[in-house]
XYZ file of C-alpha atoms in Angstrom:
360
model
C 166.931 83.144 158.287
C 168.450 84.452 155.073
C 167.994 88.052 156.234
C 169.429 87.274 159.656
C 172.393 85.680 157.915
C 172.808 88.904 155.936
C 173.028 90.804 159.215
C 175.753 88.425 160.397
C 177.705 88.883 157.152
C 177.569 92.674 157.486
C 178.722 92.464 161.113
C 181.641 90.246 160.163
C 182.587 92.531 157.279
C 182.483 95.620 159.499
C 184.549 93.912 162.190
C 187.090 92.690 159.664
C 187.435 95.719 157.425
C 186.263 98.745 159.422
C 188.517 101.792 159.008
C 190.041 103.373 162.079
C 187.587 106.267 161.670
C 184.754 103.869 162.602
C 186.088 103.868 166.175
C 186.951 107.545 166.354
C 183.463 108.879 167.083
C 181.059 107.078 169.425
C 183.416 104.446 170.830
C 186.208 106.933 171.417
C 183.756 109.229 173.203
C 182.453 106.316 175.301
C 185.996 105.529 176.430
C 186.619 109.193 177.203
C 183.488 109.394 179.375
C 184.173 106.034 181.038
C 187.697 106.978 182.068
C 187.151 110.613 182.979
C 187.969 111.402 186.626
C 185.333 112.978 188.810
C 181.541 112.899 188.696
C 179.814 112.865 185.293
C 177.858 116.059 184.561
C 179.091 117.769 187.721
C 182.843 117.521 187.012
C 182.837 116.301 183.405
C 180.359 117.509 180.742
C 178.400 114.544 179.343
C 175.829 114.509 176.537
C 174.310 111.113 177.377
C 171.285 110.340 179.544
C 172.084 109.019 183.045
C 171.361 105.324 182.460
C 173.446 105.273 179.285
C 176.224 107.087 181.115
C 176.039 104.458 183.854
C 176.422 101.657 181.312
C 179.344 103.452 179.699
C 181.113 103.981 183.018
C 180.454 100.408 184.149
C 181.253 98.483 180.959
C 183.446 100.619 178.706
C 186.342 101.753 180.915
C 188.872 100.079 178.613
C 191.020 100.681 175.557
C 189.220 101.815 172.416
C 189.607 98.404 170.772
C 188.354 96.489 173.824
C 185.470 98.915 174.266
C 184.576 98.509 170.578
C 184.306 94.751 171.006
C 182.048 95.174 174.043
C 179.826 97.695 172.257
C 179.636 95.384 169.242
C 178.515 92.476 171.434
C 175.825 94.638 173.038
C 174.674 95.886 169.634
C 174.485 92.404 168.102
C 172.572 90.966 171.048
C 170.133 93.890 171.011
C 169.549 93.588 167.258
C 168.680 89.902 167.564
C 166.486 90.485 170.615
C 164.689 93.334 168.825
C 163.993 91.002 165.899
C 162.582 88.347 168.233
C 160.421 90.899 170.060
C 159.005 92.367 166.844
C 158.224 88.847 165.626
C 156.558 88.011 168.945
C 154.509 91.228 168.972
C 153.397 91.319 165.341
C 154.225 87.982 163.702
C 156.702 86.389 161.293
C 156.159 88.896 158.499
C 156.912 91.822 160.807
C 160.080 90.051 161.936
C 161.238 89.679 158.341
C 160.478 93.328 157.672
C 162.511 94.287 160.724
C 165.541 92.411 159.394
C 165.124 93.945 155.934
C 164.733 97.527 157.131
C 167.531 97.224 159.686
C 169.996 95.584 157.278
C 171.571 98.745 155.754
C 171.922 100.240 159.234
C 174.246 97.433 160.311
C 177.038 99.132 158.358
C 177.330 101.656 161.195
C 175.194 100.388 164.120
C 177.751 97.875 165.388
C 179.687 100.432 167.430
C 176.702 102.259 168.938
C 174.418 101.765 171.944
C 171.141 103.039 170.481
C 169.645 99.556 170.212
C 169.605 99.223 174.005
C 166.796 101.780 174.279
C 164.971 100.163 171.346
C 165.014 96.797 173.123
C 163.870 98.348 176.402
C 160.849 99.960 174.708
C 159.980 96.831 172.729
C 160.215 94.693 175.860
C 157.996 97.169 177.687
C 155.309 96.913 175.002
C 155.653 93.118 174.860
C 155.113 92.951 178.625
C 152.162 95.335 178.418
C 150.500 93.175 175.787
C 150.971 90.244 178.194
C 149.123 92.206 180.917
C 152.300 92.722 182.981
C 151.693 96.428 183.226
C 153.852 97.345 186.213
C 156.907 95.678 184.700
C 156.105 97.337 181.378
C 156.062 100.759 183.021
C 159.338 100.097 184.833
C 161.131 99.118 181.622
C 159.670 102.094 179.784
C 161.054 104.362 182.514
C 164.457 102.724 182.033
C 164.224 103.451 178.314
C 163.466 107.118 179.039
C 166.483 107.341 181.321
C 168.659 105.756 178.621
C 167.432 107.909 175.722
C 164.904 110.740 175.529
C 163.154 109.675 172.307
C 160.741 107.076 173.798
C 158.798 109.946 175.359
C 156.860 110.306 172.082
C 155.655 106.709 172.536
C 153.948 107.375 175.880
C 150.531 107.262 174.134
C 151.433 103.761 172.940
C 152.289 102.759 176.500
C 148.992 104.242 177.688
C 147.033 102.219 175.142
C 148.811 98.957 175.970
C 149.656 99.263 179.683
C 146.837 101.578 180.741
C 146.935 103.990 183.624
C 148.916 101.706 185.920
C 151.788 101.137 183.519
C 151.940 104.773 182.471
C 151.901 106.027 186.075
C 154.665 103.584 186.997
C 156.726 104.764 184.036
C 156.190 108.432 184.845
C 156.876 108.014 188.550
C 160.070 106.010 188.105
C 161.332 108.285 185.325
C 160.659 111.379 187.440
C 162.433 109.796 190.414
C 165.350 108.921 188.149
C 165.601 112.473 186.844
C 165.475 113.867 190.383
C 168.271 111.528 191.478
C 170.210 112.474 188.332
C 169.983 116.174 189.224
C 170.908 115.552 192.865
C 174.012 113.607 191.844
C 174.990 115.361 188.641
C 173.832 118.889 189.410
C 171.077 121.096 188.042
C 172.993 121.594 184.795
C 172.981 117.878 183.959
C 169.771 117.835 181.845
C 170.944 120.942 180.012
C 174.169 119.210 178.996
C 172.134 116.471 177.328
C 169.618 118.831 175.729
C 172.340 121.194 174.514
C 174.908 118.565 173.524
C 177.483 120.052 175.903
C 176.957 123.590 174.620
C 177.164 123.104 170.836
C 176.055 126.181 168.874
C 175.581 124.871 165.327
C 172.899 122.769 163.665
C 173.916 119.177 163.092
C 174.629 118.800 159.378
C 172.449 115.668 159.165
C 169.423 117.337 160.780
C 166.631 118.652 158.573
C 167.426 122.286 159.380
C 171.178 121.769 159.128
C 170.897 120.011 155.759
C 168.618 122.749 154.397
C 170.963 125.489 155.571
C 174.018 123.795 154.104
C 172.459 122.922 150.741
C 170.227 125.932 150.069
C 172.116 128.545 152.066
C 175.547 127.297 151.021
C 176.759 127.894 154.597
C 180.245 126.624 155.528
C 180.367 123.348 157.468
C 182.542 123.096 160.575
C 183.566 120.399 163.052
C 182.204 121.187 166.520
C 182.106 118.974 169.609
C 182.528 115.702 167.783
C 180.331 116.225 164.736
C 179.801 118.348 161.627
C 177.691 121.433 162.205
C 176.474 124.414 160.241
C 175.037 127.830 161.061
C 173.969 128.880 164.547
C 171.074 127.590 166.619
C 169.040 130.409 168.132
C 166.772 130.039 171.156
C 163.796 131.166 169.081
C 164.453 128.531 166.411
C 164.945 125.771 168.986
C 161.757 126.629 170.830
C 159.910 126.858 167.530
C 161.041 123.340 166.635
C 160.107 122.011 170.085
C 156.611 123.468 169.824
C 156.255 122.120 166.281
C 157.381 118.696 167.495
C 154.812 118.618 170.289
C 152.027 119.708 167.951
C 153.010 117.178 165.277
C 153.265 114.295 167.761
C 149.839 115.186 169.193
C 148.376 115.219 165.676
C 149.956 111.841 164.884
C 148.426 110.203 167.950
C 145.114 112.018 167.531
C 144.987 110.571 164.035
C 145.595 107.152 165.571
C 142.507 107.488 167.787
C 140.474 108.198 164.647
C 141.880 105.107 162.944
C 140.873 101.984 164.895
C 141.944 99.903 161.894
C 145.619 100.840 162.464
C 147.802 98.988 164.968
C 149.322 101.595 167.353
C 152.678 99.764 167.366
C 152.827 100.305 163.612
C 152.735 103.485 161.568
C 151.497 105.764 164.403
C 154.549 104.876 166.504
C 156.907 105.089 163.517
C 155.457 108.500 162.627
C 155.775 109.880 166.169
C 159.454 108.904 166.322
C 160.066 110.166 162.778
C 158.582 113.564 163.701
C 160.952 113.812 166.654
C 163.946 113.047 164.426
C 162.815 115.328 161.589
C 162.475 118.333 163.913
C 165.536 117.618 166.073
C 168.627 119.884 165.952
C 170.739 116.709 165.972
C 169.773 113.761 163.743
C 172.538 111.189 163.557
C 172.245 108.237 161.191
C 171.762 105.736 164.013
C 168.518 107.454 165.003
C 166.879 105.596 162.115
C 167.105 102.453 164.247
C 164.496 104.000 166.546
C 161.931 103.885 163.710
C 162.661 100.423 162.307
C 160.616 98.169 164.659
C 157.455 100.225 164.295
C 157.847 100.519 160.533
C 158.292 96.746 160.374
C 154.983 96.259 162.190
C 153.348 98.791 159.860
C 154.684 97.080 156.727
C 153.394 93.708 157.923
C 149.984 95.155 158.742
C 149.237 96.299 155.162
C 151.189 97.494 152.092
C 152.688 100.892 152.850
C 155.002 101.600 149.955
C 155.708 105.260 150.710
C 156.502 104.932 154.422
C 158.372 101.634 154.057
C 160.251 102.734 150.951
C 161.173 106.050 152.550
C 162.737 104.353 155.569
C 164.552 101.802 153.425
C 165.977 104.574 151.230
C 166.928 106.592 154.314
C 168.813 103.568 155.647
C 170.706 103.090 152.388
C 171.569 106.791 152.287
C 172.719 106.703 155.915
C 174.974 103.737 155.175
C 176.391 105.479 152.106
C 177.168 108.589 154.163
C 179.697 106.557 156.125
C 181.690 106.031 152.947
C 182.257 109.781 153.183
C 182.909 109.827 156.940
C 185.421 107.009 156.538
C 187.034 108.852 153.581
C 186.354 106.022 151.156
C 184.386 108.081 148.614
C 182.755 111.477 148.184
C 183.084 114.693 150.163
C 181.182 117.332 152.106
C 178.972 118.369 149.191
C 177.774 114.820 148.651
C 177.188 114.442 152.395
C 175.059 117.593 152.421
C 172.817 116.280 149.628
C 172.575 112.808 151.174
C 171.646 114.331 154.533
C 168.903 116.476 152.994
C 167.358 113.605 151.029
C 167.527 111.373 154.104
C 165.817 114.024 156.227
C 163.031 114.327 153.648
C 162.630 110.537 153.665
C 162.145 110.596 157.435
C 159.612 113.409 157.116
C 157.733 111.397 154.483
C 156.810 108.753 157.089
C 154.441 110.900 159.212
C 153.130 112.610 156.084
C 152.234 109.203 154.646
C 150.449 108.315 157.897
C 148.438 111.526 158.011
C 147.376 111.155 154.368
C 146.662 107.434 154.512
C 143.087 106.277 154.020
C 141.596 103.731 156.418
C 141.750 100.137 155.331
C 138.708 98.995 153.404
C 136.198 97.014 155.452
C 135.852 93.475 154.120
């Protein structure tokens, strides 16, 4: 309960003392999307998946301050539910690890919707473990239509929900995408994949951080975030292929390691690979890794993977001191982003190099 109390204290501190800049990114964009006239994607470019866009349009058509309160309520509820689900899936120790690893993220997670997808995936796996496979597949499909990242956890769904759950998830997700295209137009998925036509690498991505630190390339503000350099089609396709290969290797390694819980380090590594190779890697993406890393830390001591995520969370929180113009500048942000990206990459590396647990 002490760790949960720490979460509450951070939430209260953020609500009481947050700078105006804390509401100028995600919440301001939510309000803009919610109040925009016309059809999302077809009339108004939108970078969010259709289910998230639906939530934004339904709940956040309000002033920035009112929308911030609503987002904060959603975020708090999802954080608590995620904790309860992790504890139910993997035990008390995993629940405590979840609270510890998620604690530094609460500095900036309060005004974001990323935890909704995390809860949807966790609930799906919880249902699958309870043999409710159809419901598990339906919720997993909802998660895919809210955020793209759960796609790398399809092998986990297969192992827990079997063919039925996976087919349900795939069928409903495909139907959702088809409906999305029919309503939003054929360009709708491209708006999400291309972040409304941005041309630069996100500064906090692995590639963007490397370019900015090693290449000393100027940083610019583009479509709501800091970017650097220019993304080429060849580079993007190279990263996509590398991501697919790396995710396949992660899950192949899991099949060779029956001693490892699939909800643990294999899942954390698959998500970490996706983030490490993504052209956009915002700080809140770390929340996608936390539940699985918590399960992994409870399973057996994993100092490298657990320490890397904890350090990445602290670095992500410290980066907001720069965004909110409290301390530091662009140069410090570049270094923080690079170290954080390397921490994320360390998680799958630790999994691939880990030796099986000794048989007792």
